[in-house]
């Protein structure tokens, strides 16, 4: 999750992001106090920060799914694309 927009909710370590993902799977939208539970699982973040992080994630996913964000290409893919154009 390498979006520059994520910086608006503070710095997230790779470990916190992994804990965030696991907590989202554990605490679904019907869980009472969902964001507080997710914040407790992540550690070092408030309920508001994890909720904002989630909203940014959803927005980023919508951009990707709508085609507004191009898929990254590897150097080998770039080489193949260049040879196809030639």
XYZ file of N, CA and C in Angstrom:
258
model
N 0.843 -1.160 0.000
C 0.000 0.000 0.000
C 0.896 1.233 0.000
N 1.346 1.573 -1.162
C 2.324 2.633 -1.266
C 1.701 3.888 -1.848
N 0.698 4.370 -1.251
C 0.038 5.568 -1.740
C 0.517 6.772 -0.948
N 0.773 7.862 -1.643
C 1.185 9.074 -0.945
C 0.064 9.594 -0.066
N -1.185 9.270 -0.409
C -2.313 9.746 0.383
C -2.328 9.110 1.767
N -1.685 7.960 1.929
C -1.663 7.316 3.235
C -0.906 8.137 4.265
N -0.003 8.997 3.807
C 0.769 9.810 4.734
C -0.115 10.789 5.496
N -1.305 11.065 4.960
C -2.188 12.008 5.636
C -2.705 11.454 6.959
N -2.675 10.130 7.125
C -3.122 9.559 8.396
C -1.940 9.152 9.258
N -0.795 9.748 9.014
C 0.387 9.453 9.792
C 1.191 8.340 9.159
N 2.343 8.114 9.720
C 3.234 7.090 9.196
C 2.816 5.715 9.706
N 2.721 4.763 8.809
C 2.355 3.388 9.144
C 3.516 2.478 8.784
N 3.944 1.669 9.713
C 5.012 0.717 9.450
C 4.429 -0.480 8.691
N 5.274 -1.242 8.016
C 4.780 -2.465 7.372
C 4.101 -3.409 8.376
N 4.631 -3.477 9.585
C 4.033 -4.337 10.613
C 2.636 -3.837 10.979
N 2.485 -2.518 11.149
C 1.167 -1.966 11.472
C 0.181 -2.212 10.338
N 0.631 -2.090 9.098
C -0.250 -2.359 7.967
C -0.705 -3.810 7.959
N 0.187 -4.743 8.257
C -0.179 -6.157 8.298
C -1.160 -6.418 9.442
N -0.920 -5.825 10.607
C -1.850 -5.968 11.728
C -3.207 -5.349 11.398
N -3.183 -4.229 10.689
C -4.408 -3.557 10.236
C -5.215 -4.487 9.331
N -4.549 -5.107 8.362
C -5.226 -6.032 7.443
C -5.846 -7.209 8.201
N -5.096 -7.776 9.123
C -5.606 -8.911 9.899
C -6.784 -8.496 10.770
N -6.692 -7.310 11.364
C -7.771 -6.825 12.227
C -9.036 -6.549 11.411
N -8.884 -6.052 10.186
C -10.062 -5.820 9.335
C -10.774 -7.131 9.023
N -10.004 -8.192 8.845
C -10.598 -9.503 8.581
C -11.308 -10.043 9.818
N -10.784 -9.716 10.976
C -11.338 -10.203 12.239
C -12.565 -9.397 12.678
N -12.483 -8.077 12.553
C -13.556 -7.190 13.007
C -14.291 -6.620 11.790
N -15.412 -7.237 11.422
C -16.143 -6.766 10.250
C -17.004 -5.552 10.604
N -17.716 -5.062 9.605
C -18.476 -3.814 9.791
C -19.572 -3.921 10.846
N -19.992 -5.139 11.188
C -21.040 -5.314 12.201
C -20.497 -5.423 13.622
N -19.183 -5.399 13.771
C -18.568 -5.512 15.091
C -18.751 -4.213 15.870
N -19.311 -4.293 17.080
C -19.401 -3.081 17.911
C -17.991 -2.536 18.197
N -17.864 -1.240 18.174
C -16.578 -0.571 18.427
C -15.482 -1.089 17.500
N -15.845 -1.301 16.238
C -14.905 -1.863 15.262
C -13.587 -1.107 15.218
N -13.638 0.203 15.084
C -12.403 0.973 14.892
C -11.539 0.975 16.136
N -12.157 0.946 17.303
C -11.366 0.854 18.532
C -10.692 -0.514 18.624
N -11.408 -1.564 18.242
C -10.823 -2.904 18.232
C -9.657 -2.996 17.245
N -9.829 -2.412 16.069
C -8.752 -2.415 15.078
C -7.560 -1.617 15.606
N -7.834 -0.463 16.205
C -6.750 0.358 16.765
C -5.995 -0.405 17.850
N -6.712 -1.112 18.693
C -6.060 -1.902 19.742
C -5.183 -2.990 19.139
N -5.646 -3.611 18.061
C -4.878 -4.677 17.417
C -3.630 -4.133 16.731
N -3.732 -2.933 16.154
C -2.607 -2.329 15.443
C -1.570 -1.805 16.433
N -2.036 -1.110 17.446
C -1.130 -0.498 18.420
C -0.571 0.826 17.911
N -0.569 1.811 18.761
C 0.004 3.110 18.421
C -0.855 3.984 17.531
N -2.087 3.571 17.270
C -3.005 4.346 16.434
C -4.334 4.499 17.152
N -4.989 5.631 16.915
C -6.303 5.861 17.510
C -7.381 5.243 16.623
N -8.578 5.139 17.154
C -9.704 4.640 16.385
C -9.938 5.530 15.162
N -9.805 6.823 15.333
C -9.993 7.754 14.214
C -8.918 7.557 13.145
N -7.677 7.311 13.551
C -6.599 7.092 12.579
C -6.814 5.818 11.767
N -7.261 4.737 12.411
C -7.475 3.505 11.655
C -8.691 3.637 10.747
N -9.697 4.369 11.179
C -10.864 4.595 10.320
C -10.456 5.408 9.090
N -9.660 6.434 9.285
C -9.180 7.249 8.165
C -8.305 6.403 7.232
N -7.463 5.546 7.792
C -6.607 4.663 7.000
C -7.469 3.739 6.141
N -8.542 3.235 6.706
C -9.481 2.377 5.986
C -10.155 3.141 4.848
N -10.601 4.353 5.114
C -11.269 5.162 4.090
C -10.324 5.462 2.928
N -9.056 5.714 3.233
C -8.054 5.949 2.189
C -7.833 4.670 1.383
N -7.778 3.547 2.067
C -7.616 2.259 1.395
C -8.760 2.015 0.411
N -9.981 2.240 0.850
C -11.149 2.042 -0.005
C -11.102 2.985 -1.205
N -10.746 4.231 -0.978
C -10.645 5.196 -2.081
C -9.575 4.754 -3.078
N -8.420 4.313 -2.581
C -7.350 3.850 -3.460
C -7.794 2.627 -4.266
N -8.498 1.703 -3.614
C -8.986 0.510 -4.322
C -9.966 0.885 -5.431
N -10.837 1.843 -5.151
C -11.792 2.288 -6.171
C -11.069 2.898 -7.367
N -10.001 3.668 -7.105
C -9.214 4.250 -8.194
C -8.547 3.155 -9.018
N -8.010 2.154 -8.361
C -7.354 1.047 -9.067
C -8.375 0.287 -9.908
N -9.510 -0.050 -9.303
C -10.536 -0.826 -10.008
C -11.152 -0.072 -11.176
N -11.182 1.248 -11.088
C -11.765 2.039 -12.172
C -10.761 2.293 -13.297
N -9.518 1.851 -13.121
C -8.500 2.031 -14.150
C -7.775 3.354 -14.085
N -8.001 4.137 -13.054
C -7.332 5.438 -12.923
C -5.884 5.315 -12.472
N -5.521 4.145 -11.959
C -4.151 3.912 -11.513
C -3.591 2.792 -12.378
N -2.539 3.062 -13.162
C -1.998 2.015 -14.023
C -1.276 0.945 -13.200
N -1.325 -0.279 -13.707
C -0.580 -1.348 -13.062
C 0.904 -1.095 -13.272
N 1.714 -1.327 -12.258
C 3.154 -1.136 -12.432
C 3.710 -2.198 -13.380
N 4.749 -1.820 -14.109
C 5.395 -2.781 -14.987
C 6.824 -3.013 -14.522
N 7.292 -4.232 -14.700
C 8.668 -4.558 -14.343
C 9.571 -4.191 -15.509
N 10.868 -4.177 -15.293
C 11.797 -3.836 -16.368
C 11.709 -4.848 -17.501
N 11.460 -6.127 -17.189
C 11.333 -7.126 -18.255
C 10.066 -6.894 -19.065
N 8.986 -6.464 -18.418
C 7.759 -6.151 -19.145
C 7.963 -4.930 -20.039
N 8.704 -3.933 -19.554
C 8.975 -2.753 -20.346
C 9.772 -3.139 -21.601
N 10.728 -4.072 -21.435
C 11.531 -4.532 -22.564
C 10.634 -5.223 -23.592
N 9.718 -6.067 -23.134
C 8.798 -6.760 -24.039
C 7.903 -5.777 -24.768
N 7.381 -4.801 -24.037
C 6.515 -3.796 -24.662
C 7.280 -2.990 -25.716
N 8.519 -2.638 -25.418
C 9.324 -1.873 -26.362
C 9.599 -2.691 -27.616
N 9.855 -3.989 -27.474
C 10.150 -4.810 -28.642
C 8.899 -5.024 -29.492
N 7.715 -5.015 -28.876
C 6.474 -5.170 -29.627
C 6.181 -3.934 -30.467
N 6.563 -2.764 -29.974
C 6.325 -1.517 -30.674
C 7.275 -1.377 -31.848
N 8.482 -1.870 -31.712
C 9.506 -1.741 -32.769
C 9.179 -2.556 -33.978
